[in-house]
Structure formats: structure tokens, C-alpha cells
XYZ file of C-alpha atoms in Angstrom:
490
model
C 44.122 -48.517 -34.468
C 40.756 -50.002 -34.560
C 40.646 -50.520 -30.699
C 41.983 -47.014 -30.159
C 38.967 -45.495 -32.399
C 36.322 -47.754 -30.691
C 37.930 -46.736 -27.120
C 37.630 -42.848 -28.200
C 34.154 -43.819 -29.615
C 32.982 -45.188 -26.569
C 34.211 -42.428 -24.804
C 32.319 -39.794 -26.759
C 29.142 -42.170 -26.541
C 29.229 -41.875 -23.004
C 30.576 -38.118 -22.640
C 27.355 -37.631 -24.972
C 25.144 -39.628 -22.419
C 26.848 -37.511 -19.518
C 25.572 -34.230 -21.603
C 21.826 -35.668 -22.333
C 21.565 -36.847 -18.481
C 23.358 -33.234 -17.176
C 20.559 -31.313 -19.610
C 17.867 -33.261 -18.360
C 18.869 -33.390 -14.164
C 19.278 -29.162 -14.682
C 15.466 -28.969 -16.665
C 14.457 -31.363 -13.931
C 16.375 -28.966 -11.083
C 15.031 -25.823 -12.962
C 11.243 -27.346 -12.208
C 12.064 -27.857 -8.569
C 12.922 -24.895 -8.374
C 10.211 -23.003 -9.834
C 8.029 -24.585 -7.746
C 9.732 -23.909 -4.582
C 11.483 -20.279 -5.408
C 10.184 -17.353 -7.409
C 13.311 -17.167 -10.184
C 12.260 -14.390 -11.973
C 13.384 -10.770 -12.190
C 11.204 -8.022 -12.213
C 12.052 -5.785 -15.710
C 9.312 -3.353 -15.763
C 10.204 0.435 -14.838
C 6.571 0.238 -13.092
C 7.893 -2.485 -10.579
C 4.315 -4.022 -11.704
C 5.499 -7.417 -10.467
C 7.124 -7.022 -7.025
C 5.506 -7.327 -3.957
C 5.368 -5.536 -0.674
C 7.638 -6.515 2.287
C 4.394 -6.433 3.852
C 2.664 -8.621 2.129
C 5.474 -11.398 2.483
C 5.511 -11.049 6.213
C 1.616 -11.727 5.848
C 2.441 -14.732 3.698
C 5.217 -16.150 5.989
C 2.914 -15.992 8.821
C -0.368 -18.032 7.524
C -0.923 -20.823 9.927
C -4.347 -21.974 8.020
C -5.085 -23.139 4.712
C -6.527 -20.361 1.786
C -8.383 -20.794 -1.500
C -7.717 -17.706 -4.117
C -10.047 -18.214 -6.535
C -10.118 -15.942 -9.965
C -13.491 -16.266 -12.204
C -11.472 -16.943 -15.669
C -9.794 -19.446 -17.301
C -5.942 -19.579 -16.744
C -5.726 -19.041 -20.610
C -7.742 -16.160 -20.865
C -5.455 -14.119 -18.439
C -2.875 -14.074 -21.460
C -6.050 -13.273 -24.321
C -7.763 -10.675 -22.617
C -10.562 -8.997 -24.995
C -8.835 -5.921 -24.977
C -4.933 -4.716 -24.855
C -5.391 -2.613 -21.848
C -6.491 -5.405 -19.589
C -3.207 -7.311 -20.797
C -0.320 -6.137 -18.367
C -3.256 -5.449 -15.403
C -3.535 -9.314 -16.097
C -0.253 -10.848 -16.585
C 0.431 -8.482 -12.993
C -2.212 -10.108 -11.200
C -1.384 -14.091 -12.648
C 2.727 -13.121 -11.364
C 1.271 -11.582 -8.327
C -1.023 -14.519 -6.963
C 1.921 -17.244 -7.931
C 4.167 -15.410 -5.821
C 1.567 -15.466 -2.678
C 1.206 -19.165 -3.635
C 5.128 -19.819 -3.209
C 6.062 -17.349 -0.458
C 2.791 -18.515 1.499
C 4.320 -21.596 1.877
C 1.519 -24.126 0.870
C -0.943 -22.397 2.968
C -2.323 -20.761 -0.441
C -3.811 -22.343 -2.936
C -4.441 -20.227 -6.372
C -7.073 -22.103 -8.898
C -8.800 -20.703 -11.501
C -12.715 -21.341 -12.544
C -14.232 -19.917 -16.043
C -17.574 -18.174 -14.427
C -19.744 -19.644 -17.382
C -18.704 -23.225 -16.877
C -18.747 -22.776 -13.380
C -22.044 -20.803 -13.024
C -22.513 -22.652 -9.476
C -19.128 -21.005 -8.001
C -20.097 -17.951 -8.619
C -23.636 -17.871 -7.157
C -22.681 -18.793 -4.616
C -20.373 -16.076 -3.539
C -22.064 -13.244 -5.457
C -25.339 -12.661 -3.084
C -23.902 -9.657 -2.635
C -21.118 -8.591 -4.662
C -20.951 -7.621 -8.515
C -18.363 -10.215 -9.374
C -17.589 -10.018 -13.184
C -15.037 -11.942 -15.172
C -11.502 -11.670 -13.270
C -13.203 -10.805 -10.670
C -10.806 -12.618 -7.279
C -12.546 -14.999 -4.351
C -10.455 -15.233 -1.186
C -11.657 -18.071 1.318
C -10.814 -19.581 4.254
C -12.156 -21.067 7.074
C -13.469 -18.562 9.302
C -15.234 -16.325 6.111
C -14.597 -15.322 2.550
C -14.289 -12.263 0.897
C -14.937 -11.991 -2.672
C -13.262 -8.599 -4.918
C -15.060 -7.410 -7.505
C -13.028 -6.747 -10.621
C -13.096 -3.130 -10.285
C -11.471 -3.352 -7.150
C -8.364 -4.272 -8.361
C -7.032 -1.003 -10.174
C -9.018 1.840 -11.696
C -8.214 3.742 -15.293
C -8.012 6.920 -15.577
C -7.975 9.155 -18.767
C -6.476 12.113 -19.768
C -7.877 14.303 -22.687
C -6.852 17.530 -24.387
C -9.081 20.344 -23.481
C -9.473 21.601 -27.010
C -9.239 18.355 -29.533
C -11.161 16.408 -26.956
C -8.687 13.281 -27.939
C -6.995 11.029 -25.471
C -3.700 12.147 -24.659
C -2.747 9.006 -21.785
C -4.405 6.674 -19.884
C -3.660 5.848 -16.507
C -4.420 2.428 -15.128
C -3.471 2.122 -10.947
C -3.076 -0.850 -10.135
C -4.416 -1.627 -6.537
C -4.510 -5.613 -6.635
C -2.070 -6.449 -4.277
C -4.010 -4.216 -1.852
C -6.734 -6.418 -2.662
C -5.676 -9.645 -1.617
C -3.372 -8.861 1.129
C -6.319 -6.795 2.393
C -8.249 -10.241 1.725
C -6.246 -12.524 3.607
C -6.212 -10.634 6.450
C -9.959 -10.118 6.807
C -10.307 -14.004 6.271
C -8.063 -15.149 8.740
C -8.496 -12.211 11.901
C -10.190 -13.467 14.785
C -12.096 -9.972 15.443
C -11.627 -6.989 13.188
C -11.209 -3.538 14.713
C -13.169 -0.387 15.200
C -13.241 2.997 14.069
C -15.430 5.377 15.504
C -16.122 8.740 13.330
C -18.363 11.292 15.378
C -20.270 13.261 14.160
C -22.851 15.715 15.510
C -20.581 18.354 14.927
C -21.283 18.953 11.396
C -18.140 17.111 10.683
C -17.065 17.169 7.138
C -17.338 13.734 5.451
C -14.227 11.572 4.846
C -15.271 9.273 1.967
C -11.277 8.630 1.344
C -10.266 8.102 5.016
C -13.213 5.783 5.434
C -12.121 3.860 2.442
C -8.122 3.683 3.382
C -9.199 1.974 6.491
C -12.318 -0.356 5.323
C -9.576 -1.575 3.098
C -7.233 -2.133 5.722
C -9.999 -4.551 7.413
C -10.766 -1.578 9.805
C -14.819 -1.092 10.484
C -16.306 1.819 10.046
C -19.019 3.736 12.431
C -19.954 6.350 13.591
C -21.055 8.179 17.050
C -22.740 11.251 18.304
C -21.155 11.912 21.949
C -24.250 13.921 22.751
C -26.513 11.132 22.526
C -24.628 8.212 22.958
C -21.283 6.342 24.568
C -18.481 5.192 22.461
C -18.237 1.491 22.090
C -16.504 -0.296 24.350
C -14.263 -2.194 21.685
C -13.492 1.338 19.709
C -10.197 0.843 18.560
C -9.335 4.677 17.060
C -11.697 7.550 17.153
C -11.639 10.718 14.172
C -12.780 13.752 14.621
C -12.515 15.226 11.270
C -13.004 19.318 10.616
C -15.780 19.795 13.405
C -17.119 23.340 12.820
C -19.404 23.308 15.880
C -17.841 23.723 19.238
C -17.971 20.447 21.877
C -19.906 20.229 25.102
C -18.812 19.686 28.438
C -20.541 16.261 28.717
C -19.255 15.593 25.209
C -15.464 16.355 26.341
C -15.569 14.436 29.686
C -16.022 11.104 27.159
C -13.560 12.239 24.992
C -10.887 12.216 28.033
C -12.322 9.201 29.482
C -11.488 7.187 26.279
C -8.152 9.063 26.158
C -7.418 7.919 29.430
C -8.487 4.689 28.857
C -5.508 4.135 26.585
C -7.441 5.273 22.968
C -6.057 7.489 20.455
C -7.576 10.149 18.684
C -6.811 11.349 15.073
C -8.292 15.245 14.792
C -8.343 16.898 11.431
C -8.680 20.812 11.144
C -9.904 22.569 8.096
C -9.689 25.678 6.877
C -13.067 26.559 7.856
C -12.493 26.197 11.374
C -14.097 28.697 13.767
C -13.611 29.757 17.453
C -13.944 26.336 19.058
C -13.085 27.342 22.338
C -14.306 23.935 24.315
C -12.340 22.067 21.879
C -9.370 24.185 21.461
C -8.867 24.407 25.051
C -9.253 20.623 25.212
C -6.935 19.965 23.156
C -3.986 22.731 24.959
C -4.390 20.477 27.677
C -2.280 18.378 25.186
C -0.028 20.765 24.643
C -1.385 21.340 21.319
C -2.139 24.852 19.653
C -3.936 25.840 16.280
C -3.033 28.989 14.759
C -5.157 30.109 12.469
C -2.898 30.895 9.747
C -2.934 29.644 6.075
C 0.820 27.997 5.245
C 2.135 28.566 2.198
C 5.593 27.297 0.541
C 7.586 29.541 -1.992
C 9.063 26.021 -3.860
C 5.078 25.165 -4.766
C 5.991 27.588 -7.857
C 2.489 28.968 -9.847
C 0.470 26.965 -6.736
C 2.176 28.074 -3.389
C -0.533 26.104 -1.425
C 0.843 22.872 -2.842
C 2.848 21.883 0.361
C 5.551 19.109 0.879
C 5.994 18.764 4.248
C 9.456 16.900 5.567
C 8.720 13.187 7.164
C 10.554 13.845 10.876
C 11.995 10.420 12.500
C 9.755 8.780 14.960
C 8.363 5.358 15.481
C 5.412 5.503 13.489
C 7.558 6.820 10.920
C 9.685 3.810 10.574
C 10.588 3.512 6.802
C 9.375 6.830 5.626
C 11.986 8.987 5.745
C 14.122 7.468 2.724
C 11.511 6.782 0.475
C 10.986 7.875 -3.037
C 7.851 9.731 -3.039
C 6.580 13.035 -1.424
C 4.164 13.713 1.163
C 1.452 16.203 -0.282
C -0.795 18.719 1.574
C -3.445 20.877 -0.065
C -6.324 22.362 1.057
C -5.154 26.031 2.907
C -3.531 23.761 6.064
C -3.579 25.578 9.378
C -0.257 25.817 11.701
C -0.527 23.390 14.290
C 2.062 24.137 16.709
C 2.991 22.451 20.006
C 3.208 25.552 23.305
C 5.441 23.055 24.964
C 7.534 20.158 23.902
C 6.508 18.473 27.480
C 2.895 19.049 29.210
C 2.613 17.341 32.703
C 2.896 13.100 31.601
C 2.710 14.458 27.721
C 5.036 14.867 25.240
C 4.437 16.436 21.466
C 6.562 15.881 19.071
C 5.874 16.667 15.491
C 5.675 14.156 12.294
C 5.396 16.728 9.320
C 7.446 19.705 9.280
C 7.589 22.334 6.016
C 10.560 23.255 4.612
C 12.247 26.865 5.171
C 10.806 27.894 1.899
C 7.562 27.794 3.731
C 5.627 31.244 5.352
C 2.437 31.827 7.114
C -0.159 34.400 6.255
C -2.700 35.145 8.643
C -5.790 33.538 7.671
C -9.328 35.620 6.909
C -12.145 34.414 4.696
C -11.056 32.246 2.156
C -12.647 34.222 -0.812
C -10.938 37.465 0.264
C -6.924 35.403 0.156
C -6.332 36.562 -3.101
C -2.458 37.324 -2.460
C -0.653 34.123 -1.842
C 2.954 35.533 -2.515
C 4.899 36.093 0.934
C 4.743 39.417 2.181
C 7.247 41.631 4.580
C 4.885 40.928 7.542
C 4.374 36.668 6.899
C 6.137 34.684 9.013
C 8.487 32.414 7.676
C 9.050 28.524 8.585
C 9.495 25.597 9.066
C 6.134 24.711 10.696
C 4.883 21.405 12.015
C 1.870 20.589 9.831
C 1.218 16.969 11.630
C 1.746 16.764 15.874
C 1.374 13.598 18.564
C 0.651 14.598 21.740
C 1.399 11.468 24.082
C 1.152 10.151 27.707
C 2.487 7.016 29.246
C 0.696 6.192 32.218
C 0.053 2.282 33.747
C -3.164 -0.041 33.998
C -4.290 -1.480 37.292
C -2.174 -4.575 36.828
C 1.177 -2.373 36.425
C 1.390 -2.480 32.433
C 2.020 0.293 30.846
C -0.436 2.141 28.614
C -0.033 4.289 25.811
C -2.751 6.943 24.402
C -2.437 10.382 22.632
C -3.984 12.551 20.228
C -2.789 13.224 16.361
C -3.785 16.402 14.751
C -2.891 17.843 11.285
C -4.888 19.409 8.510
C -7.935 17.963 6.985
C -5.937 17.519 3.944
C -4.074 14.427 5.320
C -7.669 12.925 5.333
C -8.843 13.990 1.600
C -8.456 12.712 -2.195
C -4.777 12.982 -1.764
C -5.064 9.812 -0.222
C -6.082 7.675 -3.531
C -3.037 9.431 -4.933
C -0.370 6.715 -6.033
C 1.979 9.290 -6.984
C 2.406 10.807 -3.353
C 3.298 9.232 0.329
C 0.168 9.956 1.921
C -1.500 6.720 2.527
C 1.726 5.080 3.385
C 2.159 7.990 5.892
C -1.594 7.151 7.131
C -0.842 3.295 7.476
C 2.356 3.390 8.887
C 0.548 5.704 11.630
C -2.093 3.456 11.817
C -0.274 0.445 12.889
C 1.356 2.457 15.996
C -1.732 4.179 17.240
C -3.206 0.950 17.022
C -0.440 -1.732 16.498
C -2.089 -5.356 17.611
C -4.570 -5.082 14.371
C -3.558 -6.854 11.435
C -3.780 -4.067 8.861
C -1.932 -3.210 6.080
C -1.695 -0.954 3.156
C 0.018 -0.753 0.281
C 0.736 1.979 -2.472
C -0.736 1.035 -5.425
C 1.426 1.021 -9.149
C 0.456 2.962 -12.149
C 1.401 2.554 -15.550
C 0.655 4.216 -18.913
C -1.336 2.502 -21.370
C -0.530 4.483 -24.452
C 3.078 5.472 -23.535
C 6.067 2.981 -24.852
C 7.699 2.310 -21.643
C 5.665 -1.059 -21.124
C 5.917 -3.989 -23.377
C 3.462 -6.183 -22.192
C 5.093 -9.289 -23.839
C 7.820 -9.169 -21.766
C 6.111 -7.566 -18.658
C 6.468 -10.411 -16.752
C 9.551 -11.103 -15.693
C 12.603 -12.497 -17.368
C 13.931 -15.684 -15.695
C 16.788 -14.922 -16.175
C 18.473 -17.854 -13.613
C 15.842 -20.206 -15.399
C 17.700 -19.485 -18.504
C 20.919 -19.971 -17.243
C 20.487 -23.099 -15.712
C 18.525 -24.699 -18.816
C 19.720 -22.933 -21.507
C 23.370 -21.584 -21.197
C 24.924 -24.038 -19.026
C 23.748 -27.338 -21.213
C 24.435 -25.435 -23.891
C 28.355 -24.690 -22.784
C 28.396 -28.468 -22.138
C 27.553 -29.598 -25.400
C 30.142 -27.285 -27.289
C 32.798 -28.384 -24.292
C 32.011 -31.963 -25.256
C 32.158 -31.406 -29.502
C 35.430 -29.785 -29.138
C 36.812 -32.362 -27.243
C 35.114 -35.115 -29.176
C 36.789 -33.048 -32.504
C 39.979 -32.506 -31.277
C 40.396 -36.576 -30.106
C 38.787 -37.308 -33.345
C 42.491 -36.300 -34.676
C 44.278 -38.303 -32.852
């Protein structure tokens, strides 16, 4: 009896010692596996704490080694000094562990209080306003340091009459940040954008912005008094309202026909431009001067959702969740012929039948926006590309074209998270112009004083984490007891 008690003893000794080494070989696996794999699940209706498919085919391709510094202690990101700053934090501390693991050891994420190291932060702030939390991306070639403010903006909502908050806003733009980061550290050259100007061209603070932060630089160029730059990578021409000259023109077509593209924004207060206009039929392209209007836009028909249509630089587009928005008193831009000569226009925004046109006379005097018996009804094409393949003098074949839609394509809309705009824009971007490394990515909102955040939990549940260290040792032990009590009886 005694030998059979010591024999089922011995066996529960080492069944126990089984259970110990099992819990400790799955905590041990569950580390390896953190550090390899990001195992957590993303639980937030905000999606705060995914990341772009973009970004991860930036990651995946990093062939050279990259510092992200952020100007705080690792601790502070979970005590911020104030409970709005909380979830923006704990986003941007799950954010930059996931570029460390799906960078694949070509980032390295450290963190530096700015007091301690005062030294640090001189000497990157020569010429930035860096502030606590404030992000340093380096790498060999250049750094580029984002202030704090750069990383999402707030925005507050008040009633008219009490003058008390009623919500406030925070977008978060932080993965735009450092993706936009990485790839203005590591490009060899960064490209051009030429804006002329000379005739009295509106100003495109928001267009200008969309593309600095896509690592795009900025210029611009008056075709009457000088040549475009040789390395000009896109050009804008953005609501002229004075007409072109012939010289001006002829440089226009040489750079088209030099294999550039041209985006050319029309605005409401658009005159005759006949140089331009006729220019641009050449293309195949024709503005009516008509003010579209959609039925479905309810108390404010000039709100205007135009339809994504399939084509390459439209890749991804057409199923997603948000809308495309144009404002602003659009014109018609219409194409006279699907093929010109080498050319073909096809169109990239398209209004829904809903949508009529009402021919267009001073803006103060378009007082009736309801459709009338004589409006014409749609859909209309609200966005064109005019295109023409032709070949260099080595054989290869070279692409160039212009894109034309309303000047509200190129307007606030664009800092909009809530519409597709700026996805339209960059997905555009990268065909007119697709050996750039640019990116850019719609930024995430998320209501401070609503309930549908708890930032406690915002980050991510790891849910296979607790699985594999919690449940499945668990379910071992209890295996092991009731065997161990049921042999106990024997």
C-alpha cells in the first residue's frame, strides 16, 4: 500500500513539475513572441491602433538602420498631465512598437526625458519648436524632427448660445508623421512641385501642405519670366483668373511633352480664358461654365459626393468607407471626345443622377439653388485625365497628361478626416508621379468627452497573450488536480 501511495506520489510530484516547467516554457514562448510578432488586437471603434498597409510596406522595405526618438520618459506616456493627452499617447507608444517590430530591426524606438537630456534636444531643435512628446526621426543621410503639434490637432465644439463645450475633437495625424519621416530620411533626392503663379492664382495653403507632408517640395514659377526646373516632378495650376500667353503655353506643352503631368484646378470665378481653354481642348478637355448641384445634398444642394470611377490611380478607392466631398460651386468639366489624336480622357469623379446643372452667372445673384424645368440633369464628370502615350528616344515608353477638376479638390476639404479627399489626392499622386516615395495617410479622430473610448483599455487586448499564459496553464493545472484527486482514491 505504502509503495503504491509513494508511486502515485511521485507521479503527482512530477506531473506537478511537468505543469511549473509547461507554465514557465509558454511565459517564456509568450516573450518571444512579443518581441518578434505584434499579438495584440485592436478594440477601439476609432481603429486608433492599426496601421496603414502603407506604412508596413514602408517598414518591410528599410534597408538602413533608424533612430525614433520621443522627448519623454517611457513612464510619462501612461501619466500624461492631462486626460486628453492620454489615448493620443498610449496611440503613439502602440504605434512606434509596431514600426519597431514590422521594421524588422531596422528601427530602433528609445525614449529621452528632454530635461535630463537637455543636450539631445539642442541639438536637433535649431530650428524646430520641439516640446515634450515631441518625435526625432534619424538616419544616416538626415533627420527630421516633429514637433508635438504635428502629430494630431484638437478641435472644439461649443454651443452657440451657452458658450459651453459640447465635444472635442482630437485627429490624430501621427502615423502620417513618422511614415512621412522615414521616408524623407532615407530618399536619395526628394521631388518637385512646381506651383505657377503670375496668373493671380488662388493660394493652396492645404494642397501645399498634403504634399510637403508627403516629402514633396514645394516652389513656385512664373512662366513669363522664367523656365520650369529641369527636375519638376508635377506642375499645379490652381484657379488662374488671368488668361496665359503664347510664350507661356509653348512651355507648358514642352513639359507636357516631355513626359510631366499637370494638375489644373478651376474655380468658380473663372473668366473667359480663351488661351488656356483652348489649350487645354487640345486635350480633349472642356469647361462649362455651369454651377453643379445635387438634389441628395438636402438643405445644402452644393454639398456634392461625386462617385470614385475605376481606373489605375484609383486602385483601392472604390470600396472604401468614406465619401469623396466637393464644395465650393464646382464647374462641369466635360471631355468633347473620349479619344483626341494619341489622347484619351477618361473621367475619375462622376455625380450621381440626383445631380443637375444650372447655368452659372455671378455668384451673388445664384440665389435659387433648387433644380429648375430648364437645368440639366446628370451625372457629370467633376474630375477628368486627359492622357498620351508616346516613346523617348531610346524606345521607352512615356506617359504624361493633364488632371483637371474643381478648385475644391485642392481646398480645406483636404484636412478633413471624415471624407476621402486626401486619399483620393495621394492615390493620384503616386500614378502621376509613381517612382517618388510618398505616402499619405487618413488621419483618426476620436471624441474626448463622448463614452465610446476607454482609455484604460485603448490599447489593445492581447488577447493570444492571454491565452497562451493565462488560460492554457491554467487548464493544465485543474487537468493535473483532478487527476491527482481522483488517483488520490485509489
Amino acid at each position: 500500500m505504502k509503495r503504491q501511495k509513494f508511486k502515485y506520489g511521485a507521479m503527482s510530484a512530477v506531473f506537478t513539475l511537468l505543469v511549473v516547467g509547461a507554465f514557465i516554457m509558454v511565459n517564456l514562448l509568450g516573450d518571444l513572441l512579443t518581441d518578434r510578432f505584434y499579438l495584440k488586437l485592436d478594440m477601439t471603434r476609432e481603429k486608433l491602433y492599426e496601421m496603414s498597409d502603407e506604412t508596413k510596406q514602408v517598414l518591410r522595405g528599410l534597408n538602413e538602420q533608424l533612430t525614433i526618438t520621443v522627448l519623454a520618459n517611457e513612464s510619462a506616456m501612461e501619466t500624461p498631465p492631462t486626460q486628453t493627452l492620454r489615448p493620443f499617447l498610449l496611440s503613439l507608444r502602440e504605434l512606434l512598437e509596431k514600426y519597431g517590430l514590422f521594421a524588422g530591426g531596422h528601427v530602433t524606438v528609445q525614449y529621452a526625458d528632454p530635461v535630463v537630456n537637455a543636450a539631445l534636444v539642442a541639438k536637433y531643435n535649431e530650428n524646430e519648436n520641439l516640446t515634450p512628446y515631441s518625435v526625432i526621426v534619424s538616419g544616416d543621410r538626415r533627420y527630421k524632427a516633429i514637433p508635438f503639434n504635428d502629430l494630431g490637432t484638437a478641435m472644439t465644439q461649443r454651443n452657440q448660445q451657452t458658450g459651453y463645450v459640447e465635444n472635442e475633437t482630437v485627429s490624430m495625424e501621427t502615423e502620417q508623421a513618422l511614415t512621412s519621416a522615414i521616408l524623407f530620411v532615407t530618399a536619395d533626392t526628394l521631388p518637385r512641385v512646381v506651383f505657377l503663379e503670375g496668373h493671380k492664382e488662388q493660394d493652396a495653403p492645404e494642397l501645399q501642405a498634403l504634399l510637403t507632408k508627403a516629402n514633396y517640395t514645394c516652389d513656385t514659377v512664373n512662366l513669363k519670366t522664367a523656365e520650369l526646373p529641369a527636375d519638376t516632378a508635377l506642375l499645379v495650376v490652381n484657379a488662374p483668373t488671368v488668361d496665359f500667353g503664347a510664350e507661356e503655353t509653348a512651355k507648358l506643352d514642352g513639359y507636357l511633352q516631355g513626359g510631366g503631368y499637370a494638375l489644373v484646378f478651376v474655380s468658380y470665378e473663372l473668366p473667359e480664358l480663351p488661351v488656356l481653354e483652348r489649350y487645354l481642348s487640345e486635350w480633349g478637355i472642356d469647361i462649362e461654365k455651369k454651377l453643379i448641384l445635387d438634389a441628395q445634398g438636402g438643405a445644402q444642394p452644393y454639398y456634392v459626393t461625386p462617385k470614385i470611377m475605376p481606373h489605375e490611380s484609383t486602385t483601392g478607392l472604390d470600396n472604401a468607407p468614406l465619401a469623396m466631398l466637393m464644395m465650393g460651386n464646382p464647374f462641369i468639366t466635360d471631355w468633347i471626345d473620349g479619344h483626341k489624336d494619341a489622347r484619351t480622357v477618361v473621367p475619375l469623379l462622376q455625380t450621381a443622377e440626383s445631380s443637375y446643372a444650372k447655368a452659372l452667372t455671378v455668384l451673388s445673384e445664384q440665389t435659387d439653388l433648387e433644380k429648375g424645368a430648364d437645368d440639366e440633369g446628370g451625372p457629370f464628370s467633376m474630375a477628368l485625365l486627359s492622357e498620351q502615350v508616346d516613346y523617348d528616344d531610346k524606345g521607352q515608353q512615356r506617359k504624361s497628361g493633364i488632371f483637371i477638376s474643381s478648385g475644391a479638390l485642392a481646398s480645406a476639404v483636404l484636412d478633413r478626416p471624415d471624407v476621402l479627399n486626401n486619399r483620393f489626392m495621394s492615390s493620384l499622386l503616386s500614378y502621376l508621379y509613381p517612382i517618388t516615395k510618398t505616402v499619405v495617410i487618413q488621419p483618426k479622430e476620436y471624441d474626448i468627452l463622448s463614452k465610446t473610448l476607454d482609455a484604460s483599455v485603448a490599447g489593445a487586448a492581447p488577447l493570444w497573450l492571454l491565452m497562451l499564459i493565462v488560460v492554457m496553464p491554467l487548464a493544465i493545472v485543474l487537468i493535473g488536480f483532478d487527476t491527482w484527486r481522483r488517483r488520490r482514491r485509489l
